[in-house]
């Protein structure tokens, strides 16, 4: 992982809900932190000894460079990431990457609809800060299991642009895209973030209602099963256009595995096809796209995620 780590210190830690902790990180030397745009995330080096790195969205106001605000849900099956973050205390040192963003605000849209499920509120909260500051027209729909499971609810509940939807509430307050968002409009961008089931529900409802796929912007926290490795995967050759080197990618390895094994300086972060950091251009061959971060249009333009995607052709040439 080719990160330049920034040293930060936990200035504040508070339990936002029983399962969500909010951390305020300040630069360890007191300087301003690198700027970020709404929707960005950082890598956090949760455990240096184990090399455990996790990605978290920045949810504070993007204009405030004095701090990075993270909200972290403890996962019941945590392999150390969220549990490590919950174990942090005020004054602890935390190493983070510079912010990255594959989930920005659509500059062409005149109306913005933010659709959050659970902890998916985090990047959308940053977007609401930016949209607010530029006077853009927006609304937010925030779905959670219950009021006590919803983070930042006290900040949001009096805002007329925000509608809260709780799974344990009456049926008529559950999110319905047609009722709550209305008919498709070409000037409107939808932004969706949350658990897989929520994302699938919102995206399929939007497409069925006639929203254009290009109007739907989303960020996943976990890869979809559809993109998982298959027992039918076959070997292929990856060719690096700049050096002419060629490597075989066996069924059990990813392109990124092979590049790193051969000491190629390839970018990467999540290794799950959800962050966009490993994306490079395909120059020849027929890619088999298996990421959850690039749009159909970006695939058509030749962008390729080395950490998950494979090749239909026997040779795939990359701009590396
Ligand atoms: S490393 Fe994150 S998408 Fe490939």
mmCIF file of C-alpha atoms and ligand atoms in Angstrom:
data_model
loop_
_atom_site.group_PDB
_atom_site.id
_atom_site.type_symbol
_atom_site.label_atom_id
_atom_site.label_comp_id
_atom_site.label_asym_id
_atom_site.label_seq_id
_atom_site.Cartn_x
_atom_site.Cartn_y
_atom_site.Cartn_z
ATOM 1 C CA UNK A 1 0.000 0.000 0.000
ATOM 2 C CA UNK A 2 1.599 3.213 -1.111
ATOM 3 C CA UNK A 3 0.194 5.559 1.469
ATOM 4 C CA UNK A 4 1.920 8.559 2.946
ATOM 5 C CA UNK A 5 0.536 8.458 6.440
ATOM 6 C CA UNK A 6 -0.528 11.560 8.330
ATOM 7 C CA UNK A 7 -0.151 11.502 12.082
ATOM 8 C CA UNK A 8 -3.296 12.586 13.869
ATOM 9 C CA UNK A 9 -4.406 12.546 17.462
ATOM 10 C CA UNK A 10 -7.868 11.760 18.874
ATOM 11 C CA UNK A 11 -9.087 15.094 20.207
ATOM 12 C CA UNK A 12 -12.539 13.821 21.135
ATOM 13 C CA UNK A 13 -14.347 10.497 21.258
ATOM 14 C CA UNK A 14 -18.026 10.130 21.963
ATOM 15 C CA UNK A 15 -20.530 7.306 21.813
ATOM 16 C CA UNK A 16 -23.120 8.535 19.359
ATOM 17 C CA UNK A 17 -25.233 5.382 19.751
ATOM 18 C CA UNK A 18 -24.663 2.019 21.439
ATOM 19 C CA UNK A 19 -22.790 0.850 18.324
ATOM 20 C CA UNK A 20 -21.459 4.056 16.719
ATOM 21 C CA UNK A 21 -18.513 6.037 18.012
ATOM 22 C CA UNK A 22 -17.616 9.494 16.670
ATOM 23 C CA UNK A 23 -13.946 10.417 16.607
ATOM 24 C CA UNK A 24 -12.475 13.885 16.041
ATOM 25 C CA UNK A 25 -8.939 13.655 14.686
ATOM 26 C CA UNK A 26 -6.562 16.619 14.708
ATOM 27 C CA UNK A 27 -3.173 16.848 13.062
ATOM 28 C CA UNK A 28 -0.551 15.753 15.605
ATOM 29 C CA UNK A 29 1.588 18.830 14.872
ATOM 30 C CA UNK A 30 -1.340 21.250 15.019
ATOM 31 C CA UNK A 31 -1.252 22.133 11.315
ATOM 32 C CA UNK A 32 -4.234 22.129 8.974
ATOM 33 C CA UNK A 33 -5.127 18.731 7.554
ATOM 34 C CA UNK A 34 -5.225 18.165 3.768
ATOM 35 C CA UNK A 35 -8.441 19.458 2.260
ATOM 36 C CA UNK A 36 -11.184 17.126 1.125
ATOM 37 C CA UNK A 37 -14.398 17.286 -0.839
ATOM 38 C CA UNK A 38 -17.709 15.941 0.438
ATOM 39 C CA UNK A 39 -17.980 12.181 -0.014
ATOM 40 C CA UNK A 40 -14.269 11.539 0.595
ATOM 41 C CA UNK A 41 -12.867 8.795 2.795
ATOM 42 C CA UNK A 42 -9.503 8.132 4.408
ATOM 43 C CA UNK A 43 -7.594 4.939 5.043
ATOM 44 C CA UNK A 44 -6.945 4.436 8.737
ATOM 45 C CA UNK A 45 -4.018 2.330 9.899
ATOM 46 C CA UNK A 46 -5.985 0.629 12.653
ATOM 47 C CA UNK A 47 -3.230 -1.748 13.712
ATOM 48 C CA UNK A 48 0.268 -0.982 12.471
ATOM 49 C CA UNK A 49 1.751 -4.284 13.655
ATOM 50 C CA UNK A 50 -0.854 -6.303 11.752
ATOM 51 C CA UNK A 51 -0.943 -3.875 8.831
ATOM 52 C CA UNK A 52 -4.700 -3.572 9.382
ATOM 53 C CA UNK A 53 -6.109 -0.750 7.264
ATOM 54 C CA UNK A 54 -9.760 0.265 7.002
ATOM 55 C CA UNK A 55 -11.575 2.973 5.050
ATOM 56 C CA UNK A 56 -13.885 5.464 6.750
ATOM 57 C CA UNK A 57 -15.817 8.360 5.243
ATOM 58 C CA UNK A 58 -15.210 11.867 6.511
ATOM 59 C CA UNK A 59 -18.483 13.194 7.854
ATOM 60 C CA UNK A 60 -17.579 16.662 9.136
ATOM 61 C CA UNK A 61 -17.894 19.939 7.202
ATOM 62 C CA UNK A 62 -15.360 19.825 4.322
ATOM 63 C CA UNK A 63 -14.397 23.475 4.780
ATOM 64 C CA UNK A 64 -13.054 22.749 8.281
ATOM 65 C CA UNK A 65 -9.434 21.678 7.845
ATOM 66 C CA UNK A 66 -8.747 21.661 11.571
ATOM 67 C CA UNK A 67 -10.150 18.137 11.999
ATOM 68 C CA UNK A 68 -11.348 14.927 10.398
ATOM 69 C CA UNK A 69 -14.582 13.569 11.871
ATOM 70 C CA UNK A 70 -15.247 9.830 11.547
ATOM 71 C CA UNK A 71 -18.254 7.838 12.711
ATOM 72 C CA UNK A 72 -17.568 4.121 13.070
ATOM 73 C CA UNK A 73 -20.147 1.362 13.496
ATOM 74 C CA UNK A 74 -18.914 -1.626 15.441
ATOM 75 C CA UNK A 75 -19.436 -4.696 13.302
ATOM 76 C CA UNK A 76 -20.698 -7.779 15.095
ATOM 77 C CA UNK A 77 -18.203 -9.839 13.077
ATOM 78 C CA UNK A 78 -15.375 -7.322 13.382
ATOM 79 C CA UNK A 79 -12.000 -8.761 12.393
ATOM 80 C CA UNK A 80 -10.290 -5.994 14.333
ATOM 81 C CA UNK A 81 -11.107 -2.922 12.231
ATOM 82 C CA UNK A 82 -14.165 -1.396 13.870
ATOM 83 C CA UNK A 83 -13.279 -2.941 17.246
ATOM 84 C CA UNK A 84 -9.864 -1.267 17.054
ATOM 85 C CA UNK A 85 -11.474 2.070 16.238
ATOM 86 C CA UNK A 86 -13.930 1.736 19.133
ATOM 87 C CA UNK A 87 -11.022 1.026 21.481
ATOM 88 C CA UNK A 88 -9.414 4.405 20.755
ATOM 89 C CA UNK A 89 -9.303 6.987 23.526
ATOM 90 C CA UNK A 90 -8.785 10.710 23.660
ATOM 91 C CA UNK A 91 -5.100 11.478 23.097
ATOM 92 C CA UNK A 92 -4.338 8.312 21.094
ATOM 93 C CA UNK A 93 -2.261 8.657 17.946
ATOM 94 C CA UNK A 94 -3.911 7.535 14.687
ATOM 95 C CA UNK A 95 -2.308 7.355 11.259
ATOM 96 C CA UNK A 96 -4.544 8.203 8.310
ATOM 97 C CA UNK A 97 -4.054 8.620 4.578
ATOM 98 C CA UNK A 98 -4.819 11.723 2.592
ATOM 99 C CA UNK A 99 -8.519 11.845 1.680
ATOM 100 C CA UNK A 100 -9.668 10.151 -1.504
ATOM 101 C CA UNK A 101 -12.949 10.593 -3.270
ATOM 102 C CA UNK A 102 -14.925 8.534 -5.757
ATOM 103 C CA UNK A 103 -18.287 9.755 -4.460
ATOM 104 C CA UNK A 104 -18.377 13.483 -5.141
ATOM 105 C CA UNK A 105 -21.252 15.878 -5.656
ATOM 106 C CA UNK A 106 -22.626 15.999 -9.201
ATOM 107 C CA UNK A 107 -21.915 19.548 -10.377
ATOM 108 C CA UNK A 108 -24.444 19.285 -13.214
ATOM 109 C CA UNK A 109 -27.428 18.537 -10.961
ATOM 110 C CA UNK A 110 -29.715 21.289 -9.696
ATOM 111 C CA UNK A 111 -31.439 19.156 -7.082
ATOM 112 C CA UNK A 112 -29.701 16.620 -4.846
ATOM 113 C CA UNK A 113 -31.392 13.749 -2.978
ATOM 114 C CA UNK A 114 -29.298 12.075 -0.285
ATOM 115 C CA UNK A 115 -30.458 8.557 0.636
ATOM 116 C CA UNK A 116 -28.705 7.118 3.678
ATOM 117 C CA UNK A 117 -29.067 3.722 5.298
ATOM 118 C CA UNK A 118 -27.579 3.346 8.775
ATOM 119 C CA UNK A 119 -23.889 4.227 8.922
ATOM 120 C CA UNK A 120 -24.160 5.232 5.251
ATOM 121 C CA UNK A 121 -25.126 8.622 6.652
ATOM 122 C CA UNK A 122 -21.425 9.532 6.999
ATOM 123 C CA UNK A 123 -20.429 10.669 3.476
ATOM 124 C CA UNK A 124 -23.916 12.078 2.903
ATOM 125 C CA UNK A 125 -23.620 14.216 6.006
ATOM 126 C CA UNK A 126 -20.482 15.805 4.541
ATOM 127 C CA UNK A 127 -22.401 16.359 1.311
ATOM 128 C CA UNK A 128 -25.234 18.049 3.192
ATOM 129 C CA UNK A 129 -22.705 20.457 4.746
ATOM 130 C CA UNK A 130 -21.338 21.371 1.318
ATOM 131 C CA UNK A 131 -24.756 21.636 -0.338
ATOM 132 C CA UNK A 132 -25.896 23.822 2.539
ATOM 133 C CA UNK A 133 -22.867 26.095 2.228
ATOM 134 C CA UNK A 134 -23.396 26.667 -1.517
ATOM 135 C CA UNK A 135 -27.159 27.143 -1.159
ATOM 136 C CA UNK A 136 -28.000 24.109 -3.315
ATOM 137 C CA UNK A 137 -31.420 22.491 -3.294
ATOM 138 C CA UNK A 138 -31.233 19.194 -1.456
ATOM 139 C CA UNK A 139 -33.161 16.781 0.706
ATOM 140 C CA UNK A 140 -32.042 13.857 2.823
ATOM 141 C CA UNK A 141 -33.782 10.604 3.664
ATOM 142 C CA UNK A 142 -32.136 8.798 6.537
ATOM 143 C CA UNK A 143 -33.197 5.213 7.240
ATOM 144 C CA UNK A 144 -32.214 3.393 10.420
ATOM 145 C CA UNK A 145 -33.410 0.434 12.406
ATOM 146 C CA UNK A 146 -34.698 2.696 15.177
ATOM 147 C CA UNK A 147 -34.172 6.163 16.530
ATOM 148 C CA UNK A 148 -31.629 4.875 19.032
ATOM 149 C CA UNK A 149 -29.628 3.275 16.195
ATOM 150 C CA UNK A 150 -29.420 6.522 14.200
ATOM 151 C CA UNK A 151 -26.314 8.695 14.546
ATOM 152 C CA UNK A 152 -26.488 12.515 14.517
ATOM 153 C CA UNK A 153 -30.253 12.373 14.826
ATOM 154 C CA UNK A 154 -30.417 15.363 17.176
ATOM 155 C CA UNK A 155 -28.554 17.496 14.613
ATOM 156 C CA UNK A 156 -30.847 16.426 11.804
ATOM 157 C CA UNK A 157 -34.360 16.000 13.134
ATOM 158 C CA UNK A 158 -35.352 19.677 13.117
ATOM 159 C CA UNK A 159 -34.070 20.301 9.603
ATOM 160 C CA UNK A 160 -37.068 20.456 7.241
ATOM 161 C CA UNK A 161 -34.933 19.037 4.436
ATOM 162 C CA UNK A 162 -34.351 15.831 6.396
ATOM 163 C CA UNK A 163 -36.836 12.971 6.714
ATOM 164 C CA UNK A 164 -36.127 10.174 9.164
ATOM 165 C CA UNK A 165 -37.410 6.657 8.441
ATOM 166 C CA UNK A 166 -37.242 4.010 11.141
ATOM 167 C CA UNK A 167 -37.727 0.289 10.536
ATOM 168 C CA UNK A 168 -39.562 -0.034 13.831
ATOM 169 C CA UNK A 169 -41.901 2.887 13.082
ATOM 170 C CA UNK A 170 -45.315 2.906 11.376
ATOM 171 C CA UNK A 171 -45.387 1.549 7.826
ATOM 172 C CA UNK A 172 -46.323 4.895 6.309
ATOM 173 C CA UNK A 173 -43.041 6.503 7.370
ATOM 174 C CA UNK A 174 -40.845 3.874 5.683
ATOM 175 C CA UNK A 175 -38.871 5.093 2.692
ATOM 176 C CA UNK A 176 -40.776 4.887 -0.587
ATOM 177 C CA UNK A 177 -38.876 6.352 -3.499
ATOM 178 C CA UNK A 178 -42.000 7.256 -5.442
ATOM 179 C CA UNK A 179 -43.711 8.929 -2.487
ATOM 180 C CA UNK A 180 -40.697 10.523 -0.823
ATOM 181 C CA UNK A 181 -38.550 11.494 -3.795
ATOM 182 C CA UNK A 182 -41.094 11.721 -6.605
ATOM 183 C CA UNK A 183 -40.861 10.952 -10.307
ATOM 184 C CA UNK A 184 -37.528 10.883 -12.122
ATOM 185 C CA UNK A 185 -36.191 14.316 -13.038
ATOM 186 C CA UNK A 186 -33.233 14.925 -15.316
ATOM 187 C CA UNK A 187 -31.968 17.772 -13.124
ATOM 188 C CA UNK A 188 -31.786 15.586 -9.996
ATOM 189 C CA UNK A 189 -28.923 13.473 -8.661
ATOM 190 C CA UNK A 190 -29.564 10.622 -6.227
ATOM 191 C CA UNK A 191 -26.790 9.675 -3.794
ATOM 192 C CA UNK A 192 -27.089 6.316 -2.054
ATOM 193 C CA UNK A 193 -24.949 4.918 0.737
ATOM 194 C CA UNK A 194 -25.607 2.185 3.265
ATOM 195 C CA UNK A 195 -25.606 -1.574 3.764
ATOM 196 C CA UNK A 196 -25.921 -3.830 0.715
ATOM 197 C CA UNK A 197 -29.610 -4.643 1.169
ATOM 198 C CA UNK A 198 -30.504 -0.960 1.504
ATOM 199 C CA UNK A 199 -28.452 -0.041 -1.555
ATOM 200 C CA UNK A 200 -29.996 -2.803 -3.645
ATOM 201 C CA UNK A 201 -33.499 -1.748 -2.579
ATOM 202 C CA UNK A 202 -32.973 1.934 -3.371
ATOM 203 C CA UNK A 203 -31.086 1.438 -6.622
ATOM 204 C CA UNK A 204 -33.517 -1.147 -7.991
ATOM 205 C CA UNK A 205 -36.511 1.010 -6.941
ATOM 206 C CA UNK A 206 -34.955 3.986 -8.718
ATOM 207 C CA UNK A 207 -34.189 2.081 -11.910
ATOM 208 C CA UNK A 208 -37.664 0.497 -11.938
ATOM 209 C CA UNK A 209 -39.219 3.930 -11.498
ATOM 210 C CA UNK A 210 -37.354 5.155 -14.562
ATOM 211 C CA UNK A 211 -34.401 7.020 -13.056
ATOM 212 C CA UNK A 212 -31.451 7.051 -15.412
ATOM 213 C CA UNK A 213 -28.492 5.028 -14.115
ATOM 214 C CA UNK A 214 -26.248 8.063 -14.626
ATOM 215 C CA UNK A 215 -28.359 9.985 -12.066
ATOM 216 C CA UNK A 216 -27.622 7.432 -9.340
ATOM 217 C CA UNK A 217 -24.374 7.896 -7.407
ATOM 218 C CA UNK A 218 -23.478 5.349 -4.793
ATOM 219 C CA UNK A 219 -20.809 4.177 -2.426
ATOM 220 C CA UNK A 220 -20.686 0.673 -1.040
ATOM 221 C CA UNK A 221 -19.006 -0.346 2.206
ATOM 222 C CA UNK A 222 -18.725 -3.971 1.152
ATOM 223 C CA UNK A 223 -18.399 -5.711 -2.206
ATOM 224 C CA UNK A 224 -21.466 -7.285 -3.813
ATOM 225 C CA UNK A 225 -21.550 -11.052 -4.024
ATOM 226 C CA UNK A 226 -22.071 -10.850 -7.774
ATOM 227 C CA UNK A 227 -18.482 -9.695 -8.148
ATOM 228 C CA UNK A 228 -16.912 -12.444 -6.050
ATOM 229 C CA UNK A 229 -14.287 -14.786 -7.455
ATOM 230 C CA UNK A 230 -15.742 -17.805 -9.223
ATOM 231 C CA UNK A 231 -14.518 -21.389 -9.491
ATOM 232 C CA UNK A 232 -14.782 -20.954 -13.264
ATOM 233 C CA UNK A 233 -12.164 -18.206 -13.345
ATOM 234 C CA UNK A 234 -9.324 -18.863 -15.773
ATOM 235 C CA UNK A 235 -5.737 -17.689 -16.091
ATOM 236 C CA UNK A 236 -4.835 -14.801 -18.375
ATOM 237 C CA UNK A 237 -1.797 -12.658 -19.121
ATOM 238 C CA UNK A 238 -1.491 -9.100 -17.921
ATOM 239 C CA UNK A 239 0.883 -6.979 -19.991
ATOM 240 C CA UNK A 240 2.300 -3.702 -18.655
ATOM 241 C CA UNK A 241 2.483 -1.270 -21.570
ATOM 242 C CA UNK A 242 5.203 0.976 -20.141
ATOM 243 C CA UNK A 243 7.758 -1.745 -19.438
ATOM 244 C CA UNK A 244 6.530 -4.514 -21.711
ATOM 245 C CA UNK A 245 6.592 -6.962 -18.776
ATOM 246 C CA UNK A 246 4.030 -9.762 -18.831
ATOM 247 C CA UNK A 247 2.715 -11.869 -15.976
ATOM 248 C CA UNK A 248 0.275 -14.742 -15.738
ATOM 249 C CA UNK A 249 -2.718 -14.106 -13.477
ATOM 250 C CA UNK A 250 -3.851 -17.520 -12.155
ATOM 251 C CA UNK A 251 -7.491 -18.148 -11.174
ATOM 252 C CA UNK A 252 -6.854 -17.809 -7.451
ATOM 253 C CA UNK A 253 -4.979 -14.466 -7.664
ATOM 254 C CA UNK A 254 -6.021 -10.974 -8.639
ATOM 255 C CA UNK A 255 -4.163 -8.743 -11.078
ATOM 256 C CA UNK A 256 -3.134 -6.644 -8.097
ATOM 257 C CA UNK A 257 -1.756 -9.702 -6.248
ATOM 258 C CA UNK A 258 0.389 -10.534 -9.241
ATOM 259 C CA UNK A 259 1.605 -6.955 -9.694
ATOM 260 C CA UNK A 260 2.598 -6.633 -6.052
ATOM 261 C CA UNK A 261 4.222 -10.053 -6.024
ATOM 262 C CA UNK A 262 6.400 -8.879 -8.911
ATOM 263 C CA UNK A 263 7.225 -5.622 -7.114
ATOM 264 C CA UNK A 264 5.308 -3.418 -9.545
ATOM 265 C CA UNK A 265 4.536 -0.076 -7.939
ATOM 266 C CA UNK A 266 0.745 -0.345 -8.371
ATOM 267 C CA UNK A 267 -1.658 1.826 -6.355
ATOM 268 C CA UNK A 268 -4.257 0.192 -4.118
ATOM 269 C CA UNK A 269 -6.131 0.531 -0.857
ATOM 270 C CA UNK A 270 -9.277 -1.506 -0.029
ATOM 271 C CA UNK A 271 -8.535 -4.570 -2.211
ATOM 272 C CA UNK A 272 -12.299 -5.132 -2.389
ATOM 273 C CA UNK A 273 -13.281 -3.161 -5.482
ATOM 274 C CA UNK A 274 -14.981 -0.401 -3.542
ATOM 275 C CA UNK A 275 -12.517 2.489 -3.152
ATOM 276 C CA UNK A 276 -11.190 3.171 -6.659
ATOM 277 C CA UNK A 277 -7.588 3.607 -5.604
ATOM 278 C CA UNK A 278 -6.211 0.794 -7.802
ATOM 279 C CA UNK A 279 -7.920 1.935 -11.001
ATOM 280 C CA UNK A 280 -5.767 2.035 -14.124
ATOM 281 C CA UNK A 281 -6.520 2.301 -17.833
ATOM 282 C CA UNK A 282 -6.929 -0.744 -20.081
ATOM 283 C CA UNK A 283 -5.132 -0.277 -23.413
ATOM 284 C CA UNK A 284 -5.970 -3.600 -25.083
ATOM 285 C CA UNK A 285 -8.007 -6.720 -24.346
ATOM 286 C CA UNK A 286 -11.489 -7.329 -23.018
ATOM 287 C CA UNK A 287 -11.829 -6.653 -19.295
ATOM 288 C CA UNK A 288 -14.180 -8.614 -17.029
ATOM 289 C CA UNK A 289 -15.218 -5.844 -14.642
ATOM 290 C CA UNK A 290 -15.954 -6.982 -11.079
ATOM 291 C CA UNK A 291 -15.664 -3.810 -9.050
ATOM 292 C CA UNK A 292 -18.361 -1.898 -7.174
ATOM 293 C CA UNK A 293 -16.876 1.534 -7.640
ATOM 294 C CA UNK A 294 -16.696 2.398 -11.331
ATOM 295 C CA UNK A 295 -19.741 3.365 -13.357
ATOM 296 C CA UNK A 296 -20.700 1.697 -16.636
ATOM 297 C CA UNK A 297 -19.457 4.806 -18.367
ATOM 298 C CA UNK A 298 -16.078 4.608 -16.648
ATOM 299 C CA UNK A 299 -15.847 0.942 -17.676
ATOM 300 C CA UNK A 300 -16.597 1.931 -21.253
ATOM 301 C CA UNK A 301 -13.862 4.559 -21.028
ATOM 302 C CA UNK A 302 -11.387 1.775 -20.200
ATOM 303 C CA UNK A 303 -11.004 2.189 -16.438
ATOM 304 C CA UNK A 304 -10.152 -1.040 -14.633
ATOM 305 C CA UNK A 305 -9.876 -2.029 -10.956
ATOM 306 C CA UNK A 306 -6.871 -4.324 -10.621
ATOM 307 C CA UNK A 307 -7.889 -5.602 -7.194
ATOM 308 C CA UNK A 308 -11.029 -7.470 -8.326
ATOM 309 C CA UNK A 309 -11.505 -7.354 -12.082
ATOM 310 C CA UNK A 310 -10.229 -9.985 -14.482
ATOM 311 C CA UNK A 311 -10.061 -10.509 -18.236
ATOM 312 C CA UNK A 312 -12.222 -12.205 -20.824
ATOM 313 C CA UNK A 313 -9.348 -12.060 -23.317
ATOM 314 C CA UNK A 314 -6.165 -14.086 -22.952
ATOM 315 C CA UNK A 315 -4.073 -10.899 -22.785
ATOM 316 C CA UNK A 316 -5.003 -7.686 -21.039
ATOM 317 C CA UNK A 317 -2.741 -4.684 -21.521
ATOM 318 C CA UNK A 318 -2.715 -2.033 -18.826
ATOM 319 C CA UNK A 319 -1.344 1.502 -18.754
ATOM 320 C CA UNK A 320 1.243 0.651 -16.117
HETATM 321 S S1 LIG B 1 -7.990 -1.179 -4.106
HETATM 322 FE FE1 LIG B 1 -9.923 -0.304 -3.705
HETATM 323 S S2 LIG B 1 -10.993 -0.601 -5.591
HETATM 324 FE FE2 LIG B 1 -9.142 -1.670 -5.851
#
